[in-house]
CSV table of N, CA and C in Angstrom, one decimal:
chain,number,residue,atom,x,y,z
A,1,MET,N,0.9,-1.2,0.0
A,1,MET,CA,0.0,0.0,0.0
A,1,MET,C,0.9,1.2,0.0
A,2,SER,N,0.6,2.1,-0.9
A,2,SER,CA,1.4,3.4,-0.9
A,2,SER,C,0.5,4.6,-0.7
A,3,ASN,N,1.1,5.7,-0.6
A,3,ASN,CA,0.4,7.0,-0.4
A,3,ASN,C,-0.4,7.3,-1.6
A,4,PRO,N,-1.5,8.1,-1.4
A,4,PRO,CA,-2.3,8.6,-2.5
A,4,PRO,C,-1.5,9.4,-3.4
A,5,HIS,N,-1.8,9.5,-4.7
A,5,HIS,CA,-1.2,10.4,-5.7
A,5,HIS,C,-1.7,11.8,-5.4
A,6,ILE,N,-0.8,12.8,-5.5
A,6,ILE,CA,-1.2,14.2,-5.2
A,6,ILE,C,-1.0,15.0,-6.5
A,7,THR,N,-2.1,15.8,-6.8
A,7,THR,CA,-2.1,16.7,-7.9
A,7,THR,C,-2.4,18.1,-7.3
A,8,GLU,N,-1.6,19.1,-7.7
A,8,GLU,CA,-1.8,20.4,-7.2
A,8,GLU,C,-2.4,21.3,-8.3
A,9,ILE,N,-3.4,22.1,-7.9
A,9,ILE,CA,-4.0,23.1,-8.8
A,9,ILE,C,-4.2,24.4,-8.1
A,10,LYS,N,-3.8,25.5,-8.8
A,10,LYS,CA,-4.1,26.8,-8.2
A,10,LYS,C,-5.4,27.4,-8.8
A,11,VAL,N,-6.2,27.9,-7.9
A,11,VAL,CA,-7.5,28.5,-8.3
A,11,VAL,C,-7.3,29.8,-9.1
A,12,ARG,N,-7.7,29.8,-10.3
A,12,ARG,CA,-7.6,31.0,-11.2
A,12,ARG,C,-8.9,31.6,-11.4
A,13,GLY,N,-8.9,32.9,-11.9
A,13,GLY,CA,-10.1,33.6,-12.1
A,13,GLY,C,-11.1,32.9,-13.0
A,14,TYR,N,-10.7,32.2,-14.0
A,14,TYR,CA,-11.6,31.5,-14.9
A,14,TYR,C,-12.3,30.3,-14.3
A,15,HIS,N,-11.8,29.9,-13.1
A,15,HIS,CA,-12.5,28.8,-12.4
A,15,HIS,C,-13.7,29.3,-11.5
A,16,LEU,N,-13.8,30.6,-11.4
A,16,LEU,CA,-14.8,31.1,-10.4
A,16,LEU,C,-16.2,31.4,-11.1
A,17,ASP,N,-17.2,31.3,-10.2
A,17,ASP,CA,-18.5,31.7,-10.7
A,17,ASP,C,-18.9,33.1,-10.2
A,18,LEU,N,-20.1,33.5,-10.4
A,18,LEU,CA,-20.5,34.8,-10.0
A,18,LEU,C,-20.4,35.1,-8.5
A,19,TYR,N,-20.3,34.1,-7.7
A,19,TYR,CA,-20.2,34.3,-6.2
A,19,TYR,C,-18.7,34.4,-5.8
A,20,GLY,N,-17.8,34.3,-6.7
A,20,GLY,CA,-16.4,34.4,-6.4
A,20,GLY,C,-15.7,33.1,-5.9
A,21,HIS,N,-16.4,32.0,-6.0
A,21,HIS,CA,-15.7,30.7,-5.6
A,21,HIS,C,-15.8,29.7,-6.8
A,22,VAL,N,-15.1,28.6,-6.6
A,22,VAL,CA,-15.0,27.6,-7.7
A,22,VAL,C,-16.4,27.0,-7.9
A,23,ASN,N,-16.9,27.1,-9.2
A,23,ASN,CA,-18.2,26.5,-9.5
A,23,ASN,C,-18.1,25.0,-9.3
A,24,ASN,N,-19.3,24.4,-8.9
A,24,ASN,CA,-19.3,23.0,-8.6
A,24,ASN,C,-18.9,22.1,-9.8
A,25,ALA,N,-19.2,22.6,-11.0
A,25,ALA,CA,-18.9,21.8,-12.2
A,25,ALA,C,-17.4,21.8,-12.5
A,26,ARG,N,-16.7,22.8,-12.0
A,26,ARG,CA,-15.2,22.9,-12.2
A,26,ARG,C,-14.5,21.8,-11.5
A,27,TYR,N,-15.1,21.3,-10.3
A,27,TYR,CA,-14.5,20.3,-9.6
A,27,TYR,C,-14.4,19.0,-10.4
A,28,LEU,N,-15.3,18.8,-11.3
A,28,LEU,CA,-15.3,17.6,-12.2
A,28,LEU,C,-14.0,17.6,-13.0
A,29,GLU,N,-13.6,18.8,-13.5
A,29,GLU,CA,-12.4,19.0,-14.3
A,29,GLU,C,-11.2,18.8,-13.4
A,30,PHE,N,-11.2,19.4,-12.2
A,30,PHE,CA,-10.1,19.2,-11.3
A,30,PHE,C,-9.8,17.7,-10.9
A,31,LEU,N,-10.9,17.0,-10.6
A,31,LEU,CA,-10.9,15.6,-10.3
A,31,LEU,C,-10.4,14.8,-11.5
A,32,GLU,N,-10.8,15.1,-12.7
A,32,GLU,CA,-10.4,14.4,-13.9
A,32,GLU,C,-8.9,14.6,-14.1
A,33,GLU,N,-8.4,15.9,-13.9
A,33,GLU,CA,-7.0,16.2,-14.1
A,33,GLU,C,-6.2,15.3,-13.1
A,34,ALA,N,-6.7,15.2,-11.9
A,34,ALA,CA,-6.0,14.4,-10.9
A,34,ALA,C,-6.0,12.9,-11.2
A,35,ARG,N,-7.1,12.4,-11.8
A,35,ARG,CA,-7.2,11.0,-12.2
A,35,ARG,C,-6.2,10.7,-13.4
A,36,TRP,N,-6.1,11.6,-14.3
A,36,TRP,CA,-5.1,11.5,-15.4
A,36,TRP,C,-3.7,11.4,-14.9
A,37,GLY,N,-3.4,12.3,-13.9
A,37,GLY,CA,-2.0,12.2,-13.3
A,37,GLY,C,-1.8,10.9,-12.6
A,38,PHE,N,-2.8,10.5,-11.9
A,38,PHE,CA,-2.7,9.2,-11.1
A,38,PHE,C,-2.4,8.1,-12.1
A,39,THR,N,-3.2,8.0,-13.2
A,39,THR,CA,-3.0,6.9,-14.2
A,39,THR,C,-1.7,7.0,-14.9
A,40,GLU,N,-1.3,8.3,-15.3
A,40,GLU,CA,0.0,8.4,-16.0
A,40,GLU,C,1.2,8.1,-15.1
A,41,ASP,N,1.1,8.5,-13.9
A,41,ASP,CA,2.3,8.2,-13.0
A,41,ASP,C,2.4,6.8,-12.6
A,42,HIS,N,1.4,6.0,-12.8
A,42,HIS,CA,1.4,4.6,-12.4
A,42,HIS,C,1.5,3.7,-13.6
A,43,GLY,N,1.8,4.3,-14.8
A,43,GLY,CA,2.1,3.5,-16.0
A,43,GLY,C,1.1,2.6,-16.6
A,44,SER,N,-0.2,2.9,-16.3
A,44,SER,CA,-1.2,2.0,-16.9
A,44,SER,C,-1.8,2.5,-18.2
A,45,LEU,N,-1.6,3.7,-18.6
A,45,LEU,CA,-2.1,4.2,-19.9
A,45,LEU,C,-1.7,3.3,-21.1
A,46,GLU,N,-0.5,3.0,-21.1
A,46,GLU,CA,0.0,2.2,-22.3
A,46,GLU,C,-0.7,0.8,-22.3
A,47,PHE,N,-0.8,0.2,-21.1
A,47,PHE,CA,-1.5,-1.1,-21.0
A,47,PHE,C,-2.9,-1.0,-21.6
A,48,PHE,N,-3.6,0.0,-21.2
A,48,PHE,CA,-5.0,0.2,-21.7
A,48,PHE,C,-5.1,0.5,-23.2
A,49,SER,N,-4.3,1.3,-23.7
A,49,SER,CA,-4.3,1.7,-25.1
A,49,SER,C,-3.9,0.5,-26.0
A,50,GLN,N,-2.9,-0.3,-25.6
A,50,GLN,CA,-2.5,-1.5,-26.3
A,50,GLN,C,-3.6,-2.6,-26.3
A,51,ALA,N,-4.3,-2.7,-25.2
A,51,ALA,CA,-5.3,-3.7,-25.1
A,51,ALA,C,-6.7,-3.3,-25.6
A,52,GLY,N,-6.8,-2.0,-26.1
A,52,GLY,CA,-8.1,-1.5,-26.6
A,52,GLY,C,-9.1,-1.4,-25.5
A,53,LEU,N,-8.6,-1.0,-24.3
A,53,LEU,CA,-9.5,-0.8,-23.1
A,53,LEU,C,-9.6,0.6,-22.8
A,54,ALA,N,-10.7,1.0,-22.1
A,54,ALA,CA,-10.9,2.4,-21.7
A,54,ALA,C,-11.6,2.4,-20.4
A,55,PHE,N,-11.3,3.4,-19.5
A,55,PHE,CA,-12.0,3.7,-18.3
A,55,PHE,C,-13.3,4.4,-18.7
A,56,VAL,N,-14.4,3.9,-18.1
A,56,VAL,CA,-15.7,4.6,-18.4
A,56,VAL,C,-16.3,4.9,-17.0
A,57,ILE,N,-16.5,6.2,-16.7
A,57,ILE,CA,-17.1,6.6,-15.4
A,57,ILE,C,-18.6,6.3,-15.5
A,58,VAL,N,-19.1,5.6,-14.5
A,58,VAL,CA,-20.5,5.3,-14.4
A,58,VAL,C,-21.2,6.1,-13.3
A,59,ASN,N,-20.4,6.6,-12.3
A,59,ASN,CA,-21.0,7.4,-11.2
A,59,ASN,C,-20.0,8.2,-10.6
A,60,ILE,N,-20.4,9.5,-10.2
A,60,ILE,CA,-19.5,10.3,-9.4
A,60,ILE,C,-20.3,10.9,-8.3
A,61,ASN,N,-19.9,10.8,-7.1
A,61,ASN,CA,-20.6,11.3,-5.9
A,61,ASN,C,-19.6,12.3,-5.3
A,62,ILE,N,-20.0,13.6,-5.3
A,62,ILE,CA,-19.1,14.6,-4.7
A,62,ILE,C,-19.8,15.3,-3.5
A,63,ASN,N,-19.1,15.4,-2.4
A,63,ASN,CA,-19.5,16.1,-1.2
A,63,ASN,C,-18.6,17.4,-1.1
A,64,TYR,N,-19.3,18.5,-1.2
A,64,TYR,CA,-18.6,19.8,-1.1
A,64,TYR,C,-18.6,20.2,0.4
A,65,ARG,N,-17.4,20.6,0.9
A,65,ARG,CA,-17.2,20.9,2.3
A,65,ARG,C,-17.0,22.4,2.5
A,66,ARG,N,-16.3,23.1,1.6
A,66,ARG,CA,-15.9,24.5,1.8
A,66,ARG,C,-15.7,25.1,0.4
A,67,ALA,N,-16.0,26.3,0.2
A,67,ALA,CA,-15.7,27.0,-1.1
A,67,ALA,C,-14.2,27.2,-1.2
A,68,ALA,N,-13.8,27.0,-2.5
A,68,ALA,CA,-12.4,27.3,-2.8
A,68,ALA,C,-12.4,28.7,-3.5
A,69,LEU,N,-11.4,29.5,-3.1
A,69,LEU,CA,-11.4,30.9,-3.6
A,69,LEU,C,-10.2,31.2,-4.4
A,70,MET,N,-10.3,32.4,-5.1
A,70,MET,CA,-9.2,32.8,-6.0
A,70,MET,C,-7.9,32.8,-5.3
A,71,GLY,N,-6.9,32.3,-6.0
A,71,GLY,CA,-5.5,32.3,-5.5
A,71,GLY,C,-5.2,31.1,-4.6
A,72,GLU,N,-6.2,30.4,-4.1
A,72,GLU,CA,-5.9,29.3,-3.2
A,72,GLU,C,-5.2,28.1,-4.0
A,73,GLU,N,-4.4,27.4,-3.3
A,73,GLU,CA,-3.7,26.3,-3.9
A,73,GLU,C,-4.4,25.0,-3.3
A,74,LEU,N,-4.8,24.2,-4.2
A,74,LEU,CA,-5.5,22.9,-3.8
A,74,LEU,C,-4.6,21.7,-4.1
A,75,SER,N,-4.8,20.8,-3.2
A,75,SER,CA,-4.1,19.5,-3.3
A,75,SER,C,-5.2,18.4,-3.5
A,76,ILE,N,-5.0,17.6,-4.5
A,76,ILE,CA,-6.0,16.5,-4.7
A,76,ILE,C,-5.3,15.2,-4.5
A,77,ALA,N,-5.8,14.5,-3.5
A,77,ALA,CA,-5.2,13.1,-3.2
A,77,ALA,C,-6.1,12.1,-3.9
A,78,THR,N,-5.5,11.2,-4.6
A,78,THR,CA,-6.3,10.2,-5.4
A,78,THR,C,-5.7,8.8,-5.2
A,79,ALA,N,-6.6,7.9,-4.9
A,79,ALA,CA,-6.1,6.5,-4.7
A,79,ALA,C,-7.4,5.6,-4.9
A,80,MET,N,-7.1,4.3,-5.1
A,80,MET,CA,-8.1,3.3,-5.2
A,80,MET,C,-8.8,3.1,-3.9
A,81,GLN,N,-10.2,3.0,-3.9
A,81,GLN,CA,-10.9,2.7,-2.7
A,81,GLN,C,-11.4,1.3,-2.6
A,82,LYS,N,-11.9,0.8,-3.8
A,82,LYS,CA,-12.5,-0.6,-3.8
A,82,LYS,C,-12.4,-1.2,-5.2
A,83,ILE,N,-12.1,-2.4,-5.3
A,83,ILE,CA,-12.1,-3.1,-6.6
A,83,ILE,C,-13.1,-4.2,-6.5
A,84,GLY,N,-14.2,-4.1,-7.3
A,84,GLY,CA,-15.2,-5.2,-7.3
A,84,GLY,C,-15.0,-6.1,-8.5
A,85,SER,N,-16.0,-6.9,-8.8
A,85,SER,CA,-15.9,-7.9,-9.8
A,85,SER,C,-16.0,-7.3,-11.2
A,86,ARG,N,-16.9,-6.2,-11.3
A,86,ARG,CA,-17.1,-5.6,-12.6
A,86,ARG,C,-16.9,-4.1,-12.6
A,87,SER,N,-16.6,-3.5,-11.4
A,87,SER,CA,-16.4,-2.1,-11.3
A,87,SER,C,-15.4,-1.8,-10.2
A,88,ALA,N,-14.9,-0.6,-10.1
A,88,ALA,CA,-14.0,-0.2,-9.1
A,88,ALA,C,-14.3,1.3,-8.7
A,89,VAL,N,-13.8,1.7,-7.5
A,89,VAL,CA,-14.0,3.0,-7.0
A,89,VAL,C,-12.7,3.7,-6.7
A,90,ILE,N,-12.5,4.9,-7.2
A,90,ILE,CA,-11.4,5.8,-6.9
A,90,ILE,C,-12.0,6.8,-5.9
A,91,HIS,N,-11.3,7.0,-4.8
A,91,HIS,CA,-11.7,8.1,-3.8
A,91,HIS,C,-10.7,9.2,-4.0
A,92,GLN,N,-11.2,10.5,-4.0
A,92,GLN,CA,-10.4,11.6,-4.2
A,92,GLN,C,-10.8,12.7,-3.1
A,93,VAL,N,-9.8,13.3,-2.6
A,93,VAL,CA,-10.0,14.3,-1.5
A,93,VAL,C,-9.3,15.6,-2.0
A,94,VAL,N,-10.1,16.7,-2.1
A,94,VAL,CA,-9.5,18.0,-2.5
A,94,VAL,C,-9.4,18.8,-1.2
A,95,SER,N,-8.2,19.3,-0.9
A,95,SER,CA,-8.0,20.0,0.3
A,95,SER,C,-7.1,21.3,0.0
A,96,LEU,N,-7.1,22.2,0.9
A,96,LEU,CA,-6.2,23.3,0.8
A,96,LEU,C,-4.8,22.8,1.0
A,97,LYS,N,-3.9,23.1,0.0
A,97,LYS,CA,-2.5,22.7,0.1
A,97,LYS,C,-1.9,23.0,1.4
A,98,GLY,N,-1.2,22.0,2.0
A,98,GLY,CA,-0.5,22.2,3.3
A,98,GLY,C,-1.4,22.2,4.5
A,99,SER,N,-2.7,21.8,4.4
A,99,SER,CA,-3.6,21.9,5.5
A,99,SER,C,-4.5,20.6,5.5
A,100,ASP,N,-5.2,20.5,6.6
A,100,ASP,CA,-6.2,19.4,6.7
A,100,ASP,C,-7.6,19.9,6.3
A,101,THR,N,-7.7,21.1,5.8
A,101,THR,CA,-9.0,21.7,5.4
A,101,THR,C,-9.5,21.0,4.1
A,102,VAL,N,-10.6,20.2,4.2
A,102,VAL,CA,-11.1,19.5,3.1
A,102,VAL,C,-12.1,20.5,2.3
A,103,ILE,N,-11.9,20.6,1.0
A,103,ILE,CA,-12.7,21.4,0.2
A,103,ILE,C,-13.9,20.5,-0.4
A,104,ALA,N,-13.5,19.3,-0.8
A,104,ALA,CA,-14.5,18.4,-1.4
A,104,ALA,C,-13.9,17.0,-1.4
A,105,GLU,N,-14.8,16.0,-1.4
A,105,GLU,CA,-14.4,14.6,-1.5
A,105,GLU,C,-15.3,14.0,-2.6
A,106,ALA,N,-14.7,13.0,-3.3
A,106,ALA,CA,-15.5,12.4,-4.4
A,106,ALA,C,-15.2,10.9,-4.4
A,107,ASP,N,-16.2,10.1,-4.7
A,107,ASP,CA,-16.1,8.7,-5.0
A,107,ASP,C,-16.5,8.5,-6.5
A,108,VAL,N,-15.5,8.0,-7.3
A,108,VAL,CA,-15.7,7.9,-8.7
A,108,VAL,C,-15.7,6.4,-9.1
A,109,THR,N,-16.9,5.9,-9.5
A,109,THR,CA,-17.1,4.5,-9.9
A,109,THR,C,-16.9,4.4,-11.4
A,110,PHE,N,-16.1,3.4,-11.8
A,110,PHE,CA,-15.8,3.2,-13.2
A,110,PHE,C,-15.8,1.7,-13.5
A,111,VAL,N,-16.0,1.5,-14.8
A,111,VAL,CA,-15.8,0.1,-15.4
A,111,VAL,C,-14.7,0.2,-16.4
A,112,ILE,N,-14.3,-1.0,-16.8
A,112,ILE,CA,-13.3,-1.0,-17.9
A,112,ILE,C,-14.1,-1.5,-19.2
A,113,PHE,N,-14.0,-0.7,-20.2
A,113,PHE,CA,-14.8,-1.0,-21.4
A,113,PHE,C,-13.8,-1.6,-22.5
A,114,ASP,N,-14.2,-2.7,-23.1
A,114,ASP,CA,-13.4,-3.3,-24.1
A,114,ASP,C,-14.1,-3.0,-25.5
A,115,ALA,N,-13.4,-2.2,-26.3
A,115,ALA,CA,-13.9,-1.7,-27.6
A,115,ALA,C,-14.2,-2.9,-28.5
A,116,LYS,N,-13.4,-4.0,-28.4
A,116,LYS,CA,-13.6,-5.1,-29.3
A,116,LYS,C,-14.9,-5.9,-28.9
A,117,GLN,N,-15.2,-6.0,-27.6
A,117,GLN,CA,-16.4,-6.7,-27.2
A,117,GLN,C,-17.6,-5.8,-27.2
A,118,GLY,N,-17.3,-4.4,-27.1
A,118,GLY,CA,-18.4,-3.5,-27.0
A,118,GLY,C,-19.1,-3.5,-25.7
A,119,SER,N,-18.4,-3.9,-24.6
A,119,SER,CA,-19.0,-3.9,-23.3
A,119,SER,C,-18.0,-3.8,-22.2
A,120,ALA,N,-18.5,-3.6,-21.0
A,120,ALA,CA,-17.6,-3.6,-19.8
A,120,ALA,C,-17.1,-5.0,-19.6
A,121,ILE,N,-15.9,-5.2,-19.1
A,121,ILE,CA,-15.3,-6.5,-18.8
A,121,ILE,C,-15.1,-6.7,-17.3
A,122,ALA,N,-14.9,-8.0,-16.9
A,122,ALA,CA,-14.7,-8.3,-15.5
A,122,ALA,C,-13.4,-7.8,-15.1
A,123,MET,N,-13.3,-7.4,-13.8
A,123,MET,CA,-12.0,-7.0,-13.2
A,123,MET,C,-11.3,-8.2,-12.6
A,124,ASP,N,-10.7,-9.0,-13.5
A,124,ASP,CA,-10.0,-10.2,-13.1
A,124,ASP,C,-8.6,-10.3,-13.8
A,125,GLY,N,-7.9,-11.3,-13.5
A,125,GLY,CA,-6.6,-11.6,-14.1
A,125,GLY,C,-5.6,-10.4,-14.0
A,126,GLU,N,-4.9,-10.2,-15.2
A,126,GLU,CA,-3.9,-9.2,-15.2
A,126,GLU,C,-4.5,-7.8,-14.9
A,127,LEU,N,-5.7,-7.5,-15.3
A,127,LEU,CA,-6.4,-6.2,-15.1
A,127,LEU,C,-6.5,-6.0,-13.6
A,128,ARG,N,-7.0,-7.0,-12.9
A,128,ARG,CA,-7.2,-6.9,-11.4
A,128,ARG,C,-5.9,-6.7,-10.7
A,129,THR,N,-4.9,-7.5,-11.1
A,129,THR,CA,-3.5,-7.4,-10.5
A,129,THR,C,-3.0,-5.9,-10.7
A,130,MET,N,-3.2,-5.4,-11.9
A,130,MET,CA,-2.7,-4.0,-12.1
A,130,MET,C,-3.4,-3.0,-11.2
A,131,PHE,N,-4.7,-3.1,-11.0
A,131,PHE,CA,-5.4,-2.2,-10.1
A,131,PHE,C,-5.0,-2.4,-8.6
A,132,GLU,N,-4.7,-3.7,-8.3
A,132,GLU,CA,-4.3,-4.0,-6.9
A,132,GLU,C,-3.0,-3.4,-6.6
A,133,ARG,N,-2.1,-3.2,-7.6
A,133,ARG,CA,-0.8,-2.6,-7.4
A,133,ARG,C,-0.8,-1.0,-7.3
A,134,LEU,N,-2.0,-0.4,-7.6
A,134,LEU,CA,-2.1,1.0,-7.5
A,134,LEU,C,-2.2,1.5,-6.1
A,135,PRO,N,-1.8,2.8,-5.8
A,135,PRO,CA,-2.0,3.3,-4.4
A,135,PRO,C,-3.5,3.1,-4.0
A,136,HIS,N,-3.7,2.6,-2.8
A,136,HIS,CA,-5.0,2.4,-2.2
A,136,HIS,C,-5.1,3.2,-0.9
A,137,TRP,N,-6.3,3.7,-0.6
A,137,TRP,CA,-6.6,4.3,0.7
A,137,TRP,C,-6.6,3.2,1.7
A,138,PRO,N,-6.2,3.5,3.0
A,138,PRO,CA,-6.2,2.4,4.0
A,138,PRO,C,-7.6,2.0,4.3
A,139,PRO,N,-7.8,0.8,4.7
A,139,PRO,CA,-9.2,0.3,5.0
A,139,PRO,C,-9.8,1.2,6.1
A,140,ALA,N,-11.1,1.4,6.0
A,140,ALA,CA,-11.8,2.2,7.0
A,140,ALA,C,-11.9,1.4,8.3
A,141,GLY,N,-11.8,2.1,9.4
A,141,GLY,CA,-12.0,1.5,10.7
A,141,GLY,C,-10.8,1.6,11.5
């Protein structure tokens, strides 16, 4: 088990809504950026492209805790939460960089889609082993 992957993002003017804080839809982009970094840093993109496989997000649940404001630096921690038989969950925590202040948390459920089969595939064999090697959050409790 290793530490979650960290992505840092500085809040810019174009991220803000009329109220002067990050619009809720922007968090989807921040979280996606962090998932791309997580995947790139752990070397699985090549495996997926060569195998004709793709991540397909089937559910995102976001809890917003505090508004993020212009100029603040955010830290997004990303790691695997759960690997099921046909889907898996990545848990992400957005916080103020260098603090314990949580801005938002998200659970992102995904499946692996096989273009040749035209459907989601089981999380087993080499695929499951690859996900088990990724950084994971410690078990709850």
